[in-house]
PDB file of C-alpha atoms in Angstrom:
ATOM      1  CA  MET V   1      58.644  39.511 183.386  1.00  0.00           C
ATOM      2  CA  ASP V   2      58.836  35.723 183.905  1.00  0.00           C
ATOM      3  CA  GLN V   3      60.574  36.532 187.211  1.00  0.00           C
ATOM      4  CA  GLU V   4      57.822  39.204 188.370  1.00  0.00           C
ATOM      5  CA  PHE V   5      55.158  36.622 187.354  1.00  0.00           C
ATOM      6  CA  SER V   6      56.887  33.875 189.561  1.00  0.00           C
ATOM      7  CA  ARG V   7      57.123  36.519 192.486  1.00  0.00           C
ATOM      8  CA  ARG V   8      53.480  37.273 192.472  1.00  0.00           C
ATOM      9  CA  LEU V   9      52.586  33.637 192.272  1.00  0.00           C
ATOM     10  CA  SER V  10      54.540  32.935 195.068  1.00  0.00           C
ATOM     11  CA  MET V  11      52.979  35.684 197.050  1.00  0.00           C
ATOM     12  CA  SER V  12      49.456  34.459 196.438  1.00  0.00           C
ATOM     13  CA  GLU V  13      50.420  31.007 197.340  1.00  0.00           C
ATOM     14  CA  VAL V  14      51.562  32.119 200.476  1.00  0.00           C
ATOM     15  CA  LYS V  15      48.421  34.204 201.131  1.00  0.00           C
ATOM     16  CA  ASP V  16      46.148  31.375 200.162  1.00  0.00           C
ATOM     17  CA  ASP V  17      48.201  29.371 202.637  1.00  0.00           C
ATOM     18  CA  ASN V  18      47.546  31.915 205.363  1.00  0.00           C
ATOM     19  CA  THR V  19      43.636  32.067 204.773  1.00  0.00           C
ATOM     20  CA  ALA V  20      43.715  28.416 204.800  1.00  0.00           C
ATOM     21  CA  LYS V  21      45.230  28.200 208.112  1.00  0.00           C
ATOM     22  CA  THR V  22      43.112  30.830 209.520  1.00  0.00           C
ATOM     23  CA  LEU V  23      39.952  29.070 208.214  1.00  0.00           C
ATOM     24  CA  SER V  24      41.187  25.750 209.738  1.00  0.00           C
ATOM     25  CA  ALA V  25      41.918  27.493 212.892  1.00  0.00           C
ATOM     26  CA  ALA V  26      38.263  28.943 213.006  1.00  0.00           C
ATOM     27  CA  ALA V  27      37.161  25.586 212.142  1.00  0.00           C
ATOM     28  CA  ARG V  28      38.787  24.045 214.947  1.00  0.00           C
ATOM     29  CA  ARG V  29      37.462  26.645 217.299  1.00  0.00           C
ATOM     30  CA  SER V  30      34.161  26.073 216.311  1.00  0.00           C
ATOM     31  CA  PHE V  31      34.382  22.416 216.744  1.00  0.00           C
ATOM     32  CA  PHE V  32      35.485  22.601 220.231  1.00  0.00           C
ATOM     33  CA  ARG V  33      32.883  24.891 221.088  1.00  0.00           C
ATOM     34  CA  ARG V  34      30.088  22.457 219.739  1.00  0.00           C
ATOM     35  CA  LYS V  35      32.021  19.808 221.403  1.00  0.00           C
ATOM     36  CA  HIS V  36      31.962  21.372 224.729  1.00  0.00           C
ATOM     37  CA  LYS V  37      28.271  22.366 224.501  1.00  0.00           C
ATOM     38  CA  HIS V  38      27.737  18.717 223.864  1.00  0.00           C
ATOM     39  CA  LYS V  39      29.429  17.589 226.705  1.00  0.00           C
ATOM     40  CA  ARG V  40      27.674  20.134 228.816  1.00  0.00           C
ATOM     41  CA  SER V  41      24.169  18.828 227.840  1.00  0.00           C
ATOM     42  CA  GLY V  42      25.355  15.130 229.608  1.00  0.00           C
ATOM     43  CA  SER V  43      25.733  17.338 232.667  1.00  0.00           C
ATOM     44  CA  LYS V  44      23.297  17.353 235.687  1.00  0.00           C
ATOM     45  CA  ASP V  45      22.260  20.853 234.274  1.00  0.00           C
ATOM     46  CA  GLY V  46      21.522  19.582 230.828  1.00  0.00           C
ATOM     47  CA  LYS V  47      19.420  16.586 232.209  1.00  0.00           C
ATOM     48  CA  ASP V  48      17.402  19.533 233.798  1.00  0.00           C
ATOM     49  CA  LEU V  49      16.975  21.286 230.642  1.00  0.00           C
ATOM     50  CA  LEU V  50      15.949  18.109 228.736  1.00  0.00           C
ATOM     51  CA  ALA V  51      13.571  17.332 231.681  1.00  0.00           C
ATOM     52  CA  LEU V  52      12.262  21.171 231.186  1.00  0.00           C
ATOM     53  CA  ASP V  53      11.974  20.327 227.441  1.00  0.00           C
ATOM     54  CA  THR V  54       9.911  17.202 228.121  1.00  0.00           C
ATOM     55  CA  PHE V  55       7.143  19.399 230.108  1.00  0.00           C
ATOM     56  CA  SER V  56       7.218  22.103 227.599  1.00  0.00           C
ATOM     57  CA  ASN V  57       3.325  22.194 227.696  1.00  0.00           C
ATOM     58  CA  ASP V  58       3.216  22.679 231.556  1.00  0.00           C
ATOM     59  CA  SER V  59       3.126  26.007 233.414  1.00  0.00           C
ATOM     60  CA  ILE V  60       6.360  27.562 234.292  1.00  0.00           C
ATOM     61  CA  PRO V  61       5.075  31.243 235.254  1.00  0.00           C
ATOM     62  CA  LEU V  62       7.006  31.844 238.406  1.00  0.00           C
ATOM     63  CA  PHE V  63      10.544  32.881 237.681  1.00  0.00           C
ATOM     64  CA  GLU V  64      11.649  35.816 239.493  1.00  0.00           C
ATOM     65  CA  ASP V  65      14.468  37.172 237.490  1.00  0.00           C
ATOM     66  CA  SER V  66      16.120  36.618 234.238  1.00  0.00           C
ATOM     67  CA  VAL V  67      18.198  33.642 234.667  1.00  0.00           C
ATOM     68  CA  SER V  68      17.833  31.417 231.843  1.00  0.00           C
ATOM     69  CA  LEU V  69      15.954  28.378 232.083  1.00  0.00           C
ATOM     70  CA  ALA V  70      19.050  26.187 231.236  1.00  0.00           C
ATOM     71  CA  TYR V  71      20.605  27.236 234.816  1.00  0.00           C
ATOM     72  CA  GLN V  72      17.560  27.294 236.878  1.00  0.00           C
ATOM     73  CA  ARG V  73      16.371  23.957 238.827  1.00  0.00           C
ATOM     74  CA  VAL V  74      12.696  23.663 239.445  1.00  0.00           C
ATOM     75  CA  GLN V  75      10.482  21.688 241.303  1.00  0.00           C
ATOM     76  CA  LYS V  76       7.105  20.184 240.657  1.00  0.00           C
ATOM     77  CA  VAL V  77       4.036  21.752 243.058  1.00  0.00           C
ATOM     78  CA  ASP V  78       0.883  19.521 243.170  1.00  0.00           C
ATOM     79  CA  CYS V  79      -1.827  21.965 243.363  1.00  0.00           C
ATOM     80  CA  THR V  80      -4.662  19.871 245.218  1.00  0.00           C
ATOM     81  CA  SER V  81      -6.920  23.109 245.550  1.00  0.00           C
ATOM     82  CA  LEU V  82      -7.880  25.605 242.802  1.00  0.00           C
ATOM     83  CA  ARG V  83      -5.782  28.453 242.351  1.00  0.00           C
ATOM     84  CA  PRO V  84      -6.762  31.893 242.797  1.00  0.00           C
ATOM     85  CA  VAL V  85      -6.932  34.188 240.002  1.00  0.00           C
ATOM     86  CA  LEU V  86      -5.367  37.726 239.818  1.00  0.00           C
ATOM     87  CA  LEU V  87      -6.633  39.955 236.915  1.00  0.00           C
ATOM     88  CA  LEU V  88      -4.627  42.771 235.792  1.00  0.00           C
ATOM     89  CA  GLY V  89      -5.311  45.690 233.468  1.00  0.00           C
ATOM     90  CA  PRO V  90      -8.318  48.035 232.427  1.00  0.00           C
ATOM     91  CA  LEU V  91     -12.222  47.609 233.233  1.00  0.00           C
ATOM     92  CA  LEU V  92     -11.244  44.789 236.125  1.00  0.00           C
ATOM     93  CA  ASP V  93     -14.175  45.376 238.353  1.00  0.00           C
ATOM     94  CA  VAL V  94     -16.689  45.091 235.647  1.00  0.00           C
ATOM     95  CA  VAL V  95     -15.166  41.875 234.350  1.00  0.00           C
ATOM     96  CA  LYS V  96     -15.087  40.568 237.742  1.00  0.00           C
ATOM     97  CA  GLU V  97     -18.524  41.302 238.124  1.00  0.00           C
ATOM     98  CA  MET V  98     -19.486  39.182 234.952  1.00  0.00           C
ATOM     99  CA  LEU V  99     -17.051  36.281 235.929  1.00  0.00           C
ATOM    100  CA  VAL V 100     -18.939  35.947 239.299  1.00  0.00           C
ATOM    101  CA  ASN V 101     -22.505  36.457 237.925  1.00  0.00           C
ATOM    102  CA  GLU V 102     -21.774  34.122 234.780  1.00  0.00           C
ATOM    103  CA  ALA V 103     -20.088  31.395 236.673  1.00  0.00           C
ATOM    104  CA  PRO V 104     -20.989  31.762 240.315  1.00  0.00           C
ATOM    105  CA  GLY V 105     -19.957  27.810 240.638  1.00  0.00           C
ATOM    106  CA  LYS V 106     -16.248  28.695 239.529  1.00  0.00           C
ATOM    107  CA  PHE V 107     -15.379  32.243 240.724  1.00  0.00           C
ATOM    108  CA  CYS V 108     -15.678  34.137 243.878  1.00  0.00           C
ATOM    109  CA  ARG V 109     -14.590  37.517 244.730  1.00  0.00           C
ATOM    110  CA  CYS V 110     -12.067  37.712 247.603  1.00  0.00           C
ATOM    111  CA  PRO V 111     -13.556  39.852 250.268  1.00  0.00           C
ATOM    112  CA  LEU V 112     -11.726  42.604 251.786  1.00  0.00           C
ATOM    113  CA  GLU V 113     -11.596  42.856 255.758  1.00  0.00           C
ATOM    114  CA  VAL V 114     -12.289  46.156 257.252  1.00  0.00           C
ATOM    115  CA  MET V 115      -9.804  46.704 260.089  1.00  0.00           C
ATOM    116  CA  LYS V 116      -9.293  49.503 262.516  1.00  0.00           C
ATOM    117  CA  ALA V 117      -5.536  49.758 263.498  1.00  0.00           C
ATOM    118  CA  SER V 118      -2.225  51.077 263.089  1.00  0.00           C
ATOM    119  CA  GLN V 119      -0.282  51.013 260.225  1.00  0.00           C
ATOM    120  CA  GLN V 120       2.566  49.068 262.138  1.00  0.00           C
ATOM    121  CA  ALA V 121       0.182  46.495 263.060  1.00  0.00           C
ATOM    122  CA  ILE V 122      -0.919  45.812 259.650  1.00  0.00           C
ATOM    123  CA  GLU V 123       2.375  45.657 258.341  1.00  0.00           C
ATOM    124  CA  ARG V 124       3.336  43.626 261.098  1.00  0.00           C
ATOM    125  CA  GLY V 125       0.260  40.936 260.146  1.00  0.00           C
ATOM    126  CA  VAL V 126       2.159  41.283 256.397  1.00  0.00           C
ATOM    127  CA  LYS V 127       5.204  40.146 257.893  1.00  0.00           C
ATOM    128  CA  ASP V 128       3.738  37.244 259.705  1.00  0.00           C
ATOM    129  CA  CYS V 129       2.164  35.877 256.664  1.00  0.00           C
ATOM    130  CA  LEU V 130      -1.588  36.685 257.869  1.00  0.00           C
ATOM    131  CA  PHE V 131      -1.986  39.473 255.526  1.00  0.00           C
ATOM    132  CA  VAL V 132      -1.370  39.724 251.540  1.00  0.00           C
ATOM    133  CA  ASP V 133      -2.171  43.189 250.889  1.00  0.00           C
ATOM    134  CA  TYR V 134      -3.854  46.099 252.111  1.00  0.00           C
ATOM    135  CA  LYS V 135      -5.473  49.468 251.107  1.00  0.00           C
ATOM    136  CA  ARG V 136      -5.569  52.515 253.507  1.00  0.00           C
ATOM    137  CA  ARG V 137      -9.063  53.940 253.611  1.00  0.00           C
ATOM    138  CA  SER V 138     -10.544  57.018 255.809  1.00  0.00           C
ATOM    139  CA  GLY V 139      -9.847  55.690 259.241  1.00  0.00           C
ATOM    140  CA  HIS V 140      -9.142  51.888 258.497  1.00  0.00           C
ATOM    141  CA  PHE V 141      -7.614  49.658 255.853  1.00  0.00           C
ATOM    142  CA  ASP V 142      -9.205  47.071 253.832  1.00  0.00           C
ATOM    143  CA  VAL V 143      -7.268  44.006 254.088  1.00  0.00           C
ATOM    144  CA  THR V 144      -6.766  40.878 251.804  1.00  0.00           C
ATOM    145  CA  THR V 145      -6.087  37.891 254.337  1.00  0.00           C
ATOM    146  CA  VAL V 146      -4.556  34.507 253.663  1.00  0.00           C
ATOM    147  CA  ALA V 147      -7.273  32.961 255.507  1.00  0.00           C
ATOM    148  CA  SER V 148     -10.187  34.579 253.041  1.00  0.00           C
ATOM    149  CA  ILE V 149      -8.306  33.171 250.228  1.00  0.00           C
ATOM    150  CA  LYS V 150      -8.173  29.698 251.779  1.00  0.00           C
ATOM    151  CA  GLU V 151     -11.850  29.946 252.866  1.00  0.00           C
ATOM    152  CA  ILE V 152     -12.762  30.139 249.132  1.00  0.00           C
ATOM    153  CA  THR V 153     -10.311  27.622 247.730  1.00  0.00           C
ATOM    154  CA  GLU V 154     -11.615  25.244 250.132  1.00  0.00           C
ATOM    155  CA  LYS V 155     -15.147  25.700 248.904  1.00  0.00           C
ATOM    156  CA  ASN V 156     -13.801  24.430 245.110  1.00  0.00           C
ATOM    157  CA  ARG V 157     -13.796  27.878 243.709  1.00  0.00           C
ATOM    158  CA  HIS V 158     -11.327  30.423 242.338  1.00  0.00           C
ATOM    159  CA  CYS V 159     -10.680  32.983 244.487  1.00  0.00           C
ATOM    160  CA  LEU V 160     -10.622  36.208 242.315  1.00  0.00           C
ATOM    161  CA  LEU V 161      -7.817  38.637 244.398  1.00  0.00           C
ATOM    162  CA  ASP V 162      -7.974  42.286 244.718  1.00  0.00           C
ATOM    163  CA  ILE V 163      -4.267  43.041 245.370  1.00  0.00           C
ATOM    164  CA  ALA V 164      -1.782  45.255 243.861  1.00  0.00           C
ATOM    165  CA  PRO V 165       1.049  43.513 241.493  1.00  0.00           C
ATOM    166  CA  HIS V 166       3.770  44.004 243.860  1.00  0.00           C
ATOM    167  CA  ALA V 167       2.148  41.493 246.180  1.00  0.00           C
ATOM    168  CA  ILE V 168       2.562  38.534 243.849  1.00  0.00           C
ATOM    169  CA  GLU V 169       5.964  37.777 245.243  1.00  0.00           C
ATOM    170  CA  ARG V 170       4.678  37.696 248.659  1.00  0.00           C
ATOM    171  CA  LEU V 171       2.292  35.020 247.833  1.00  0.00           C
ATOM    172  CA  HIS V 172       4.710  33.066 246.453  1.00  0.00           C
ATOM    173  CA  HIS V 173       6.596  33.321 249.761  1.00  0.00           C
ATOM    174  CA  MET V 174       3.455  31.927 251.265  1.00  0.00           C
ATOM    175  CA  HIS V 175       3.318  29.185 248.791  1.00  0.00           C
ATOM    176  CA  ILE V 176       0.301  30.384 247.235  1.00  0.00           C
ATOM    177  CA  TYR V 177       0.679  30.503 243.478  1.00  0.00           C
ATOM    178  CA  PRO V 178      -1.995  32.525 241.497  1.00  0.00           C
ATOM    179  CA  ILE V 179      -3.063  32.672 237.944  1.00  0.00           C
ATOM    180  CA  VAL V 180      -2.073  36.086 236.890  1.00  0.00           C
ATOM    181  CA  ILE V 181      -3.864  37.188 233.615  1.00  0.00           C
ATOM    182  CA  PHE V 182      -2.917  40.478 232.044  1.00  0.00           C
ATOM    183  CA  ILE V 183      -6.042  42.093 229.812  1.00  0.00           C
ATOM    184  CA  ARG V 184      -4.151  43.963 227.037  1.00  0.00           C
ATOM    185  CA  TYR V 185      -6.048  46.869 225.033  1.00  0.00           C
ATOM    186  CA  LYS V 186      -4.602  48.407 222.026  1.00  0.00           C
ATOM    187  CA  SER V 187      -5.396  51.825 222.917  1.00  0.00           C
ATOM    188  CA  ALA V 188      -7.261  54.025 225.323  1.00  0.00           C
ATOM    189  CA  LYS V 189      -9.763  54.858 222.787  1.00  0.00           C
ATOM    190  CA  HIS V 190     -10.255  50.989 222.363  1.00  0.00           C
ATOM    191  CA  ILE V 191     -11.203  50.598 226.172  1.00  0.00           C
ATOM    192  CA  LYS V 192     -13.561  53.995 225.806  1.00  0.00           C
ATOM    193  CA  GLU V 193     -15.371  51.926 223.133  1.00  0.00           C
ATOM    194  CA  GLN V 194     -16.579  49.173 225.074  1.00  0.00           C
ATOM    195  CA  ARG V 195     -20.403  48.703 225.848  1.00  0.00           C
ATOM    196  CA  ASP V 196     -22.417  46.086 227.480  1.00  0.00           C
ATOM    197  CA  PRO V 197     -26.117  46.401 228.008  1.00  0.00           C
ATOM    198  CA  VAL V 198     -25.873  44.491 231.605  1.00  0.00           C
ATOM    199  CA  TYR V 199     -22.580  45.070 232.927  1.00  0.00           C
ATOM    200  CA  LEU V 200     -21.287  48.371 231.246  1.00  0.00           C
ATOM    201  CA  ARG V 201     -24.237  50.711 230.586  1.00  0.00           C
ATOM    202  CA  ASP V 202     -22.432  53.888 231.047  1.00  0.00           C
ATOM    203  CA  LYS V 203     -19.876  55.274 228.672  1.00  0.00           C
ATOM    204  CA  VAL V 204     -16.154  55.207 229.680  1.00  0.00           C
ATOM    205  CA  THR V 205     -14.862  58.853 229.996  1.00  0.00           C
ATOM    206  CA  GLN V 206     -11.871  59.716 227.889  1.00  0.00           C
ATOM    207  CA  ARG V 207     -10.305  60.587 230.830  1.00  0.00           C
ATOM    208  CA  HIS V 208     -10.948  57.546 232.776  1.00  0.00           C
ATOM    209  CA  SER V 209     -10.162  55.117 229.759  1.00  0.00           C
ATOM    210  CA  LYS V 210      -6.530  57.072 229.249  1.00  0.00           C
ATOM    211  CA  GLU V 211      -5.720  56.678 232.908  1.00  0.00           C
ATOM    212  CA  GLN V 212      -6.579  52.820 232.978  1.00  0.00           C
ATOM    213  CA  PHE V 213      -4.460  52.397 229.656  1.00  0.00           C
ATOM    214  CA  GLU V 214      -1.365  54.245 230.966  1.00  0.00           C
ATOM    215  CA  THR V 215      -1.681  52.292 234.282  1.00  0.00           C
ATOM    216  CA  ALA V 216      -2.128  49.067 232.413  1.00  0.00           C
ATOM    217  CA  GLN V 217       1.210  50.054 230.340  1.00  0.00           C
ATOM    218  CA  LYS V 218       3.176  50.386 233.598  1.00  0.00           C
ATOM    219  CA  ILE V 219       1.873  47.402 234.854  1.00  0.00           C
ATOM    220  CA  ASP V 220       3.029  45.411 231.526  1.00  0.00           C
ATOM    221  CA  GLN V 221       6.465  46.901 231.601  1.00  0.00           C
ATOM    222  CA  GLU V 222       6.958  46.343 235.240  1.00  0.00           C
ATOM    223  CA  TYR V 223       5.214  43.072 236.000  1.00  0.00           C
ATOM    224  CA  SER V 224       5.043  40.788 232.766  1.00  0.00           C
ATOM    225  CA  ARG V 225       7.446  38.378 234.254  1.00  0.00           C
ATOM    226  CA  TYR V 226       4.733  37.142 236.633  1.00  0.00           C
ATOM    227  CA  PHE V 227       1.938  36.814 233.913  1.00  0.00           C
ATOM    228  CA  THR V 228       0.600  33.575 233.190  1.00  0.00           C
ATOM    229  CA  GLY V 229      -0.850  34.583 230.125  1.00  0.00           C
ATOM    230  CA  VAL V 230      -2.334  37.745 228.243  1.00  0.00           C
ATOM    231  CA  VAL V 231      -5.984  37.906 226.731  1.00  0.00           C
ATOM    232  CA  GLN V 232      -6.801  40.379 224.191  1.00  0.00           C
ATOM    233  CA  GLY V 233      -9.127  43.330 225.233  1.00  0.00           C
ATOM    234  CA  GLY V 234     -12.582  43.900 223.782  1.00  0.00           C
ATOM    235  CA  ALA V 235     -16.048  42.936 224.253  1.00  0.00           C
ATOM    236  CA  LEU V 236     -16.408  41.783 227.884  1.00  0.00           C
ATOM    237  CA  SER V 237     -18.056  38.525 226.700  1.00  0.00           C
ATOM    238  CA  SER V 238     -15.069  37.623 224.600  1.00  0.00           C
ATOM    239  CA  ILE V 239     -12.650  38.312 227.587  1.00  0.00           C
ATOM    240  CA  CYS V 240     -14.434  36.520 229.944  1.00  0.00           C
ATOM    241  CA  THR V 241     -14.499  33.537 227.542  1.00  0.00           C
ATOM    242  CA  GLN V 242     -10.896  33.870 227.109  1.00  0.00           C
ATOM    243  CA  ILE V 243     -10.278  34.157 230.873  1.00  0.00           C
ATOM    244  CA  LEU V 244     -12.526  30.884 231.382  1.00  0.00           C
ATOM    245  CA  ALA V 245     -10.675  29.012 228.994  1.00  0.00           C
ATOM    246  CA  MET V 246      -7.085  30.110 230.496  1.00  0.00           C
ATOM    247  CA  VAL V 247      -7.859  29.431 233.655  1.00  0.00           C
ATOM    248  CA  SER V 248      -9.072  25.914 233.147  1.00  0.00           C
ATOM    249  CA  GLN V 249      -6.214  25.034 231.178  1.00  0.00           C
ATOM    250  CA  GLU V 250      -3.568  26.488 233.783  1.00  0.00           C
ATOM    251  CA  GLN V 251      -5.080  24.746 236.364  1.00  0.00           C
ATOM    252  CA  SER V 252      -5.027  21.388 234.803  1.00  0.00           C
ATOM    253  CA  LYS V 253      -1.125  21.766 234.068  1.00  0.00           C
ATOM    254  CA  VAL V 254       1.684  21.076 235.842  1.00  0.00           C
ATOM    255  CA  LEU V 255       3.157  23.814 238.122  1.00  0.00           C
ATOM    256  CA  TRP V 256       7.019  24.025 238.359  1.00  0.00           C
ATOM    257  CA  ILE V 257       8.517  26.596 240.708  1.00  0.00           C
ATOM    258  CA  PRO V 258      12.296  27.682 241.378  1.00  0.00           C
ATOM    259  CA  ALA V 259      13.823  25.012 243.780  1.00  0.00           C
ATOM    260  CA  CYS V 260      15.080  25.974 247.161  1.00  0.00           C
ATOM    261  CA  PRO V 261      18.889  25.765 247.194  1.00  0.00           C
ATOM    262  CA  PRO V 262      20.031  22.699 249.105  1.00  0.00           C
TER     263      PRO V 262
END
């Protein structure tokens, strides 16, 4: 019996020793991983990350992919003029009308130029950075031009854009960086329930509210990376108050964009 006990004790000691070695090796690996990460933080990329942390309250809305900020070089943009504003979501026409009427010295809707031209000519204007976006109408095109946007910003007003979300990247290539605000409603029913004695007297139909809600969901899924901020849908007055505050806040922030490769 003593021999059996001694044999079991010996096996237990070997097992404990192996476990200790395993834990020790794991601890060393963990230490070297931490040490490696600490070393990287002193690199140039690490300094860039620290710089980003320093400006954590500044605006960084313009990343067009899912690359981690730790590996994305950025550069500061000085916005000497007021940035255009792009609103996305339901009830946009009503919200824009209210903003322009209630704050005429701050907002102005971007006029659409009516152009009778071929599809090829319009696309050439887009390629040459003369046009931002366009909509085909019966016998003509409604075009958003770069000149129209600049004309409004030169008057010290925020230009309320009327473009599709896919044109945001086009604006970035033109060195125009809009404040993109998404209006998020909880449901189609929530949209349908909205009323306003001045700006929304007619009821929103169930079909229209459903279509707007579904379209907004698609925009949220596909273009949320471009959003500067989100406001909660509800009463029009509440939406406009949120937009006014967000635009003022974003305009005052330092704007960072991805740096061009050397």
